[in-house]
XYZ file of C-alpha atoms in Angstrom:
621
model
C 154.348 -180.327 -77.656
C 154.485 -183.087 -75.119
C 157.373 -185.545 -75.871
C 159.071 -185.260 -78.978
C 161.550 -188.370 -79.026
C 161.771 -188.833 -82.999
C 158.421 -187.087 -83.842
C 156.351 -184.228 -83.519
C 153.620 -185.591 -81.246
C 150.110 -183.791 -81.327
C 149.171 -182.473 -78.047
C 146.191 -184.018 -76.911
C 143.122 -184.855 -78.449
C 140.164 -182.422 -78.289
C 137.409 -180.308 -79.364
C 136.018 -177.305 -80.882
C 133.559 -174.707 -80.977
C 130.216 -175.127 -82.336
C 129.229 -171.989 -81.909
C 127.279 -168.866 -82.769
C 124.320 -168.092 -85.056
C 123.332 -165.019 -86.872
C 119.572 -164.778 -86.103
C 117.347 -162.070 -85.014
C 116.496 -161.696 -81.033
C 113.000 -162.888 -81.167
C 113.604 -165.982 -79.459
C 110.031 -165.935 -77.699
C 108.097 -164.658 -80.303
C 108.436 -167.192 -83.071
C 106.125 -169.692 -81.792
C 102.990 -169.759 -84.183
C 101.776 -173.110 -85.292
C 103.551 -174.531 -88.406
C 102.635 -172.507 -91.466
C 101.375 -169.479 -89.447
C 103.280 -166.431 -90.318
C 105.428 -164.521 -87.587
C 104.498 -161.226 -86.957
C 106.213 -158.734 -89.514
C 108.604 -157.267 -87.095
C 110.121 -160.595 -86.055
C 110.224 -161.770 -89.544
C 112.367 -158.907 -90.516
C 114.733 -159.358 -87.547
C 115.110 -163.304 -87.529
C 117.581 -164.841 -90.079
C 117.132 -168.320 -91.422
C 119.546 -171.002 -89.722
C 120.673 -170.939 -85.870
C 121.504 -168.829 -83.135
C 123.178 -169.199 -79.964
C 120.602 -168.502 -77.208
C 122.249 -170.119 -74.270
C 122.313 -167.368 -71.851
C 118.681 -166.113 -72.695
C 117.615 -169.376 -72.289
C 118.872 -169.811 -68.829
C 121.704 -172.176 -69.649
C 124.733 -170.808 -67.434
C 126.614 -174.110 -66.962
C 130.455 -173.798 -67.278
C 132.367 -176.862 -67.699
C 135.418 -176.654 -66.110
C 138.852 -178.088 -67.148
C 141.849 -179.431 -64.904
C 144.503 -176.726 -65.219
C 147.253 -178.892 -64.021
C 146.305 -180.999 -66.956
C 145.179 -179.144 -69.828
C 146.377 -175.669 -68.846
C 149.477 -173.992 -69.210
C 151.311 -177.525 -68.687
C 149.538 -179.094 -71.322
C 149.625 -183.079 -71.130
C 148.745 -185.419 -73.927
C 146.078 -187.566 -72.240
C 142.152 -188.067 -72.401
C 141.294 -185.425 -69.629
C 141.484 -183.263 -73.194
C 138.401 -185.148 -74.286
C 136.288 -183.352 -72.021
C 132.931 -183.903 -70.828
C 129.226 -184.901 -72.215
C 125.581 -183.860 -72.579
C 122.465 -185.840 -72.318
C 118.965 -185.042 -73.309
C 115.724 -186.688 -71.835
C 112.587 -186.102 -70.138
C 113.230 -186.513 -66.371
C 110.113 -185.186 -65.070
C 107.664 -186.720 -67.549
C 106.179 -183.534 -68.536
C 106.938 -184.031 -72.525
C 109.681 -181.753 -72.958
C 113.288 -182.496 -72.833
C 115.647 -181.655 -70.351
C 119.333 -181.534 -70.317
C 122.123 -182.714 -68.050
C 125.853 -181.268 -68.254
C 128.967 -183.300 -67.150
C 131.852 -181.572 -65.858
C 135.517 -182.645 -64.897
C 136.337 -179.775 -62.042
C 132.967 -179.182 -60.062
C 129.397 -180.345 -60.171
C 127.447 -181.546 -63.211
C 124.247 -179.655 -63.897
C 120.434 -180.630 -64.540
C 118.433 -178.058 -66.243
C 114.666 -178.511 -66.290
C 112.704 -177.435 -69.519
C 110.001 -174.894 -68.823
C 108.082 -175.939 -71.619
C 109.048 -173.222 -73.879
C 112.797 -174.000 -74.529
C 114.012 -171.939 -71.637
C 115.652 -173.866 -68.740
C 115.888 -173.781 -64.924
C 118.857 -175.220 -62.987
C 117.241 -177.985 -60.474
C 120.599 -179.779 -59.776
C 120.509 -179.316 -56.276
C 116.929 -180.776 -55.425
C 117.524 -183.246 -57.766
C 120.637 -184.498 -56.167
C 122.741 -185.288 -59.155
C 125.724 -182.835 -59.068
C 128.293 -185.365 -58.309
C 131.180 -182.478 -57.971
C 133.466 -185.144 -55.918
C 135.042 -186.675 -59.270
C 136.066 -186.201 -62.782
C 132.866 -186.994 -64.991
C 132.736 -188.001 -68.598
C 129.398 -188.883 -70.039
C 125.727 -189.503 -69.066
C 122.689 -191.153 -70.313
C 119.004 -191.289 -69.384
C 117.149 -194.462 -69.503
C 113.967 -195.989 -67.848
C 115.921 -199.442 -66.918
C 113.363 -200.533 -64.627
C 110.223 -199.721 -66.808
C 108.920 -197.459 -64.103
C 107.679 -194.877 -66.307
C 110.703 -192.398 -65.133
C 114.082 -191.457 -66.739
C 116.909 -192.521 -64.409
C 120.464 -191.281 -64.976
C 123.794 -193.120 -65.469
C 127.081 -191.029 -65.166
C 130.457 -192.545 -66.162
C 133.745 -191.351 -64.785
C 137.398 -191.230 -65.033
C 138.528 -193.384 -62.166
C 135.768 -191.724 -59.744
C 133.356 -194.491 -60.127
C 130.455 -194.562 -62.536
C 127.042 -193.883 -60.729
C 123.417 -194.883 -61.482
C 120.960 -192.548 -60.237
C 117.373 -193.763 -59.803
C 114.645 -191.621 -60.674
C 112.153 -191.350 -57.630
C 109.439 -189.605 -59.745
C 109.250 -186.460 -57.276
C 112.163 -184.583 -58.915
C 114.777 -186.361 -57.099
C 117.038 -189.207 -57.787
C 118.847 -191.747 -55.533
C 122.038 -193.319 -55.964
C 121.790 -197.093 -56.327
C 125.010 -197.954 -57.850
C 126.016 -200.520 -55.576
C 122.619 -202.314 -55.024
C 122.257 -202.411 -58.737
C 125.433 -204.455 -59.103
C 126.986 -201.652 -61.071
C 130.029 -200.619 -59.193
C 132.716 -199.868 -61.638
C 135.812 -198.041 -61.076
C 137.648 -197.453 -64.594
C 138.607 -194.879 -67.180
C 135.266 -195.076 -68.886
C 133.564 -193.296 -71.488
C 130.089 -193.864 -73.190
C 127.278 -195.709 -71.531
C 124.359 -196.914 -73.568
C 121.316 -198.818 -72.436
C 119.711 -201.275 -75.181
C 117.933 -204.431 -75.052
C 120.298 -206.854 -76.702
C 118.131 -209.938 -75.819
C 114.719 -208.417 -76.395
C 113.175 -209.385 -73.099
C 111.507 -205.968 -72.637
C 114.118 -204.502 -70.392
C 117.172 -202.416 -71.103
C 120.537 -203.761 -70.750
C 123.722 -201.522 -70.077
C 127.165 -201.367 -72.385
C 129.780 -199.264 -71.087
C 132.992 -198.492 -73.101
C 136.335 -198.291 -71.206
C 139.882 -197.235 -72.707
C 143.042 -197.779 -70.708
C 144.758 -197.134 -67.190
C 146.230 -194.062 -68.324
C 146.056 -192.115 -65.009
C 148.901 -192.288 -62.128
C 148.018 -193.704 -58.708
C 148.338 -190.981 -56.504
C 145.046 -188.737 -56.010
C 145.084 -184.993 -56.278
C 143.407 -184.301 -52.707
C 142.336 -180.578 -53.598
C 140.836 -181.237 -57.203
C 139.700 -184.947 -56.320
C 141.303 -186.779 -59.461
C 144.203 -188.812 -60.451
C 147.063 -187.186 -62.591
C 147.086 -188.227 -66.311
C 149.987 -189.543 -68.287
C 152.568 -186.766 -68.924
C 153.193 -187.589 -72.497
C 152.097 -189.586 -75.525
C 154.520 -192.387 -75.091
C 153.359 -193.126 -71.401
C 149.610 -192.657 -72.727
C 150.331 -195.207 -75.451
C 151.795 -197.595 -73.125
C 149.090 -197.630 -70.565
C 147.712 -201.104 -69.835
C 144.307 -201.619 -71.594
C 140.892 -201.793 -70.078
C 138.168 -203.362 -71.546
C 134.228 -202.639 -72.161
C 131.565 -203.976 -69.961
C 128.041 -205.736 -70.690
C 125.496 -205.742 -68.070
C 122.410 -207.866 -68.284
C 119.392 -206.372 -66.626
C 117.984 -208.941 -64.328
C 114.284 -207.438 -64.327
C 114.406 -206.439 -60.839
C 116.560 -203.304 -60.435
C 119.849 -205.272 -60.636
C 122.546 -206.495 -63.251
C 124.885 -209.203 -64.053
C 128.144 -208.582 -65.578
C 128.225 -210.910 -69.029
C 130.880 -209.426 -70.864
C 133.004 -212.547 -71.302
C 130.087 -214.800 -72.165
C 128.860 -212.031 -74.769
C 132.444 -211.554 -76.389
C 132.143 -207.662 -76.095
C 135.356 -207.099 -74.240
C 136.737 -205.417 -77.391
C 140.397 -204.437 -77.753
C 140.687 -201.442 -75.232
C 140.640 -197.623 -75.754
C 136.889 -198.020 -76.597
C 134.998 -194.723 -77.246
C 131.841 -194.132 -78.818
C 128.925 -196.819 -79.593
C 126.493 -196.692 -82.244
C 123.450 -199.331 -81.579
C 121.372 -200.429 -84.627
C 120.303 -203.450 -86.502
C 122.465 -203.406 -89.410
C 121.180 -206.495 -90.921
C 117.804 -206.263 -89.943
C 117.245 -209.622 -88.510
C 115.439 -207.943 -85.360
C 118.504 -207.678 -83.004
C 120.260 -204.877 -82.120
C 124.043 -204.883 -83.073
C 127.062 -202.597 -82.000
C 129.567 -200.540 -83.638
C 132.318 -199.583 -80.933
C 134.746 -196.871 -82.032
C 138.637 -197.400 -80.880
C 140.561 -194.257 -80.150
C 143.753 -195.989 -81.354
C 142.720 -198.416 -83.543
C 140.075 -199.966 -86.000
C 136.384 -199.665 -85.296
C 134.407 -202.892 -84.703
C 130.978 -203.853 -85.723
C 129.606 -206.708 -83.668
C 126.671 -208.834 -84.822
C 124.041 -209.836 -82.575
C 123.642 -213.492 -82.573
C 120.467 -213.878 -80.747
C 121.754 -216.190 -78.100
C 123.452 -213.912 -75.668
C 126.629 -213.454 -77.790
C 128.205 -211.302 -80.447
C 130.520 -211.762 -83.200
C 132.967 -209.256 -85.264
C 131.922 -208.817 -88.573
C 133.763 -205.925 -89.383
C 135.987 -207.264 -92.102
C 133.106 -209.020 -94.111
C 130.403 -206.351 -93.700
C 132.292 -202.991 -93.698
C 135.870 -203.565 -94.725
C 138.207 -200.916 -93.699
C 136.921 -198.702 -90.741
C 138.330 -195.304 -89.584
C 141.342 -195.616 -87.361
C 141.562 -193.605 -84.040
C 137.848 -192.731 -84.114
C 135.668 -190.822 -81.891
C 132.009 -190.410 -82.895
C 129.821 -192.764 -84.645
C 126.241 -192.469 -85.576
C 123.558 -194.745 -87.510
C 121.144 -192.961 -89.569
C 119.270 -192.958 -93.220
C 121.333 -190.122 -95.129
C 119.998 -190.963 -98.543
C 116.261 -191.869 -97.867
C 116.391 -195.234 -98.961
C 114.766 -196.841 -95.633
C 118.008 -198.310 -94.664
C 120.227 -197.120 -91.943
C 123.624 -195.922 -92.700
C 126.846 -195.214 -90.588
C 129.137 -192.618 -90.023
C 132.250 -192.572 -88.187
C 134.281 -189.736 -87.195
C 138.107 -189.951 -87.307
C 139.769 -187.538 -84.706
C 142.912 -189.004 -83.989
C 144.410 -189.115 -87.382
C 144.354 -185.648 -87.750
C 146.492 -185.015 -84.391
C 149.998 -185.206 -85.909
C 150.720 -181.636 -86.344
C 152.809 -178.971 -84.542
C 151.008 -178.024 -81.207
C 151.210 -174.021 -81.889
C 149.192 -171.511 -83.566
C 151.561 -171.505 -86.540
C 149.693 -169.754 -89.352
C 151.657 -171.388 -92.186
C 150.338 -175.022 -90.845
C 146.878 -173.633 -90.307
C 146.908 -172.273 -93.800
C 148.007 -175.752 -95.311
C 145.398 -177.248 -93.255
C 142.670 -175.144 -94.765
C 144.008 -175.987 -98.207
C 144.079 -179.858 -97.802
C 141.502 -180.794 -94.716
C 139.411 -182.550 -97.030
C 142.196 -185.033 -98.036
C 142.585 -188.496 -97.006
C 146.226 -189.657 -96.228
C 147.412 -193.202 -96.317
C 149.055 -192.995 -93.060
C 148.480 -192.272 -89.748
C 150.707 -189.246 -89.641
C 148.302 -187.727 -92.466
C 149.127 -183.978 -92.929
C 152.385 -184.014 -90.995
C 154.144 -185.310 -94.080
C 153.003 -182.132 -95.997
C 155.491 -179.838 -94.039
C 157.774 -182.431 -92.258
C 158.361 -185.395 -94.014
C 161.375 -186.677 -92.145
C 159.604 -186.547 -88.872
C 156.256 -187.885 -90.285
C 158.256 -191.026 -91.369
C 159.873 -191.569 -87.936
C 156.441 -190.791 -86.411
C 154.777 -193.261 -88.618
C 156.959 -196.107 -87.710
C 156.718 -195.548 -84.159
C 152.910 -195.173 -84.292
C 152.809 -198.397 -86.295
C 154.791 -200.041 -83.443
C 153.030 -198.648 -80.519
C 149.598 -199.304 -81.827
C 150.169 -202.434 -84.038
C 148.506 -200.760 -86.973
C 147.281 -203.076 -89.487
C 146.812 -200.916 -92.628
C 144.800 -203.207 -94.670
C 142.054 -202.797 -91.769
C 141.676 -199.390 -91.248
C 141.433 -195.686 -93.223
C 142.664 -192.305 -92.058
C 139.911 -190.063 -92.023
C 135.818 -190.175 -91.713
C 134.059 -193.121 -93.068
C 130.372 -192.832 -94.339
C 129.180 -196.449 -95.082
C 126.222 -196.759 -97.039
C 123.942 -199.740 -96.427
C 123.210 -201.522 -99.676
C 121.022 -204.092 -97.961
C 121.307 -207.642 -97.017
C 124.216 -206.759 -94.226
C 126.492 -205.397 -96.896
C 127.810 -201.829 -96.985
C 129.717 -199.460 -99.205
C 132.215 -196.767 -98.085
C 131.243 -193.548 -99.652
C 132.752 -190.674 -97.294
C 134.580 -188.882 -100.115
C 132.007 -189.178 -102.708
C 129.388 -187.907 -100.058
C 131.933 -184.938 -99.155
C 131.729 -185.511 -95.544
C 135.552 -185.743 -94.799
C 136.258 -182.981 -92.264
C 139.117 -181.952 -89.847
C 139.336 -182.325 -86.128
C 135.952 -183.914 -85.486
C 134.709 -185.203 -82.200
C 130.918 -186.043 -81.922
C 128.336 -186.473 -84.580
C 124.679 -184.981 -84.003
C 122.151 -185.804 -86.953
C 118.975 -184.292 -87.702
C 116.965 -182.555 -90.301
C 117.581 -179.129 -89.165
C 115.850 -177.403 -91.936
C 113.125 -179.942 -92.404
C 113.498 -180.497 -96.043
C 112.970 -184.463 -95.682
C 116.875 -185.314 -95.586
C 118.929 -185.841 -92.336
C 121.890 -183.512 -91.991
C 124.971 -183.833 -89.576
C 126.487 -181.601 -87.200
C 130.173 -182.269 -86.156
C 131.824 -180.441 -83.100
C 135.420 -180.035 -84.072
C 138.855 -178.495 -83.064
C 141.741 -178.745 -80.718
C 141.730 -175.672 -78.738
C 144.796 -174.484 -76.669
C 147.479 -174.854 -77.798
C 146.494 -175.143 -81.251
C 144.828 -172.610 -83.678
C 141.250 -172.178 -83.945
C 139.007 -174.628 -86.128
C 135.340 -174.468 -86.711
C 132.589 -176.771 -86.185
C 131.229 -178.177 -89.294
C 127.142 -178.256 -90.129
C 127.048 -180.703 -93.117
C 123.845 -179.927 -94.798
C 122.208 -182.776 -96.797
C 121.927 -181.653 -100.496
C 119.278 -184.414 -101.069
C 121.339 -186.254 -103.742
C 123.750 -188.412 -101.151
C 126.044 -185.443 -100.802
C 126.690 -182.849 -98.274
C 128.007 -179.122 -97.822
C 129.183 -177.572 -95.034
C 126.869 -174.526 -94.243
C 128.252 -173.575 -90.638
C 128.938 -169.793 -91.609
C 125.581 -169.568 -93.872
C 123.772 -170.823 -91.183
C 124.867 -168.846 -88.196
C 126.907 -171.625 -86.521
C 130.398 -170.161 -86.996
C 132.077 -167.960 -86.085
C 131.309 -168.050 -82.423
C 129.106 -165.167 -80.992
C 131.502 -164.749 -78.241
C 134.665 -164.724 -80.215
C 136.950 -167.623 -81.335
C 138.969 -167.381 -78.316
C 138.000 -167.801 -74.654
C 138.090 -164.439 -72.530
C 141.107 -165.761 -70.344
C 144.437 -166.383 -72.086
C 146.503 -169.578 -71.305
C 150.339 -168.941 -70.735
C 149.943 -165.642 -72.304
C 148.480 -166.839 -75.434
C 144.768 -166.830 -76.764
C 143.001 -170.103 -76.008
C 140.658 -170.912 -78.796
C 137.131 -172.230 -78.100
C 136.171 -175.893 -78.833
C 133.498 -178.226 -78.457
C 133.445 -181.985 -77.619
C 130.157 -183.288 -78.175
C 126.434 -181.930 -79.384
C 122.855 -183.265 -79.063
C 119.691 -182.589 -80.821
C 116.303 -182.009 -79.786
C 112.862 -179.805 -80.470
C 113.306 -178.092 -77.000
C 110.501 -175.512 -77.663
C 108.264 -178.141 -79.499
C 107.669 -175.848 -82.665
C 108.813 -178.736 -85.141
C 112.431 -177.577 -85.448
C 115.508 -179.281 -83.907
C 118.067 -177.390 -81.931
C 121.566 -178.297 -81.120
C 123.168 -178.166 -77.669
C 126.933 -178.653 -77.076
C 129.120 -178.968 -74.113
C 132.154 -176.923 -74.530
C 135.617 -177.311 -73.388
C 136.340 -174.900 -70.423
C 133.642 -172.993 -71.269
C 130.018 -172.213 -71.489
C 127.655 -174.437 -73.583
C 126.218 -173.340 -76.981
C 122.230 -173.701 -77.237
C 121.329 -173.122 -81.103
C 117.829 -172.135 -81.659
C 116.436 -173.003 -84.854
C 115.057 -170.219 -86.754
C 115.123 -172.160 -90.607
C 111.914 -171.358 -92.157
C 108.903 -173.334 -91.188
C 108.309 -176.545 -93.272
C 105.921 -179.259 -92.716
C 107.441 -182.020 -90.167
C 105.737 -184.820 -88.255
C 107.221 -186.545 -84.733
C 106.690 -189.536 -82.514
C 107.260 -190.154 -79.178
C 107.025 -194.063 -78.621
C 106.255 -196.053 -75.428
C 106.966 -199.802 -75.416
C 104.792 -202.379 -73.486
C 106.143 -205.529 -74.601
C 109.193 -203.951 -75.887
C 111.477 -201.742 -73.593
C 109.433 -198.855 -72.362
C 111.863 -196.294 -74.006
C 111.357 -198.292 -77.281
C 115.090 -197.994 -77.638
C 115.973 -199.493 -81.310
C 112.444 -199.094 -82.785
C 112.250 -198.120 -86.229
C 109.669 -195.782 -87.649
C 109.253 -195.721 -91.342
C 107.001 -193.427 -93.391
C 105.876 -193.841 -96.945
C 105.161 -190.600 -99.147
C 104.436 -192.090 -102.705
C 107.672 -193.563 -104.039
C 109.850 -192.185 -100.936
C 110.495 -194.172 -97.943
C 112.151 -192.417 -94.899
C 113.301 -194.339 -91.599
C 114.222 -192.963 -88.242
C 115.453 -195.001 -85.262
C 114.725 -194.371 -81.520
C 118.540 -194.120 -80.506
C 120.314 -194.943 -77.453
C 123.123 -192.493 -76.419
C 125.886 -192.161 -78.886
C 127.600 -189.502 -81.096
C 130.463 -189.441 -78.601
C 129.613 -188.592 -74.986
C 126.124 -187.396 -75.607
C 122.573 -188.292 -76.116
C 119.888 -186.923 -78.285
C 116.396 -186.881 -77.574
C 114.299 -190.129 -78.034
C 111.711 -188.278 -80.135
C 111.834 -189.485 -83.432
C 111.451 -186.412 -85.946
C 111.027 -186.353 -89.733
C 111.493 -183.038 -91.731
C 108.926 -183.145 -94.924
C 109.561 -180.020 -96.659
C 106.507 -179.103 -98.900
C 105.391 -182.825 -98.741
C 101.833 -182.445 -97.726
C 100.699 -186.191 -97.050
C 102.131 -188.949 -95.576
C 100.565 -192.278 -96.987
C 101.644 -194.765 -94.092
C 103.545 -195.118 -90.969
C 105.099 -198.361 -89.918
C 106.453 -198.773 -86.666
C 108.675 -201.888 -86.068
C 108.923 -202.245 -82.288
C 112.093 -204.204 -80.535
C 109.604 -207.011 -79.536
C 109.098 -207.719 -83.310
C 105.540 -206.471 -83.392
C 104.656 -204.027 -86.341
C 102.157 -201.441 -86.246
C 100.896 -199.285 -88.993
C 99.255 -195.703 -88.743
C 97.320 -194.618 -91.917
C 97.254 -190.972 -93.005
C 98.662 -189.285 -89.966
C 98.305 -185.611 -89.098
C 101.215 -183.356 -90.109
C 102.832 -180.734 -88.146
C 102.320 -182.403 -84.603
C 103.883 -184.885 -82.299
C 102.295 -188.322 -82.099
C 102.532 -190.167 -78.847
C 102.334 -193.766 -79.883
C 101.974 -196.793 -77.337
C 102.813 -200.315 -78.566
C 99.859 -202.556 -78.863
C 99.441 -205.282 -76.419
C 98.103 -207.621 -79.014
């Protein structure tokens, strides 16, 4: 498993399989308006929950890994993190489209035909980028043109800004926009940090973990050969670009104080203290996550200790959402790297032990390794503490869920909420069963050469706790089997997913889930939960940025208060729909909707109609 000096090193960092579902086959039939019964024959065959319909929906993309990095000669480096997926309406027809990112070969853009099925339009759009290892992508209207442009990050191949020309085509404008960046990049988020009505850009970078010699055939730089080399790689730092409002950007990272500590991963953009300015939570792959408060003068301050306390060490995904319906955004952070330190083999004894104890949080980074190999665990702990300068008083080893208590204060409640999982990567949130409470999907697993591990569908019980219903809802086990069709080194290669995004792709009021799977086809989980009431909002800013990123929508139903945010990209290498969705269950009336726009303007809508999407434009006055 890579280098094993005094420790059993885990092999990489990876992902898993978010998969299959058990439902009937009538993908196109279940289209009646909310509240209208489906035909009896369809109702008999459609099971509640999800069903993977990727092929039927026309999603035939295949994410291809780098065989010399993550195949038979598996290396411990970030190529094993895989690639992302972005959701956005690039053609402005009111339906969300999908962009898949690739390592070896072209990326792919799929246009939504309007019914939740898709066609590949990559060639016509000009956004394939098959000449470099790509990592993540995000759609954004950075120039307030009314069109969704596309930004793609890369591992040392150069990040790219594609301007949407409005005719189904994009143009590479990276150089003229001032966004030339060649680094080991991860997540990119557009958000308006100075509230001037234009989206700025924040990019996380990791470290210089690749070698200098380019592989001419595969068009990539070989990665670190073992974990020690990876850990000692010179750090790279995050970038903040200010939008000059003329199609160009200026690097303001130093002034803003957002360089970070290296090994940047995901970003959660939200106004944690409700002062009208968007703040940032940045995860650290080999350190503590950091919360930055927006000071309102172009600078940010690290307020992690006084606001959150201890945060997840080695975190990957992060997401802000209101899990307890108190009208305040809470924060979930997924810790992948604390679960790495087990033998890199399909060892049944180790697998059984993990199944018995995966909900347990350990006081040290090596975690579960101490259960089966205490001597190596102790040696590993010391070495890791030295390599990564671990400050135990600042970190927790496992997922963390921070409940927003108001006034800029949070309480860590992950164990109480039952949200601890194993090998999680990304985070996708949404009210999947439309009961009025937001649920969480966690793509998980390590893949080859480890054993298979399932994704988690953490359904919200409505009492501030979650329960994993991946099997009951048809997510697990994978419809195509737990292993990929081709073996690696003569051994089964478990399926695995890295990231996930959500959207109501077929506009029926129920959220679907789409993933980008490692060295595999994607999964597209069609939502077949029983129909319940819902309401959705698609916002367009005028004084605010046109995408309305950062806008809050609050709905009041008697004594209940729900809030949703128009999110920037986030969750790890992913971007979900900008349409704000509320499940309502059997609630039949909303008293009031209040929209807090990024400009500070507040707009009220009384008694809105249910079971439809409302397109709302920010008032000029």
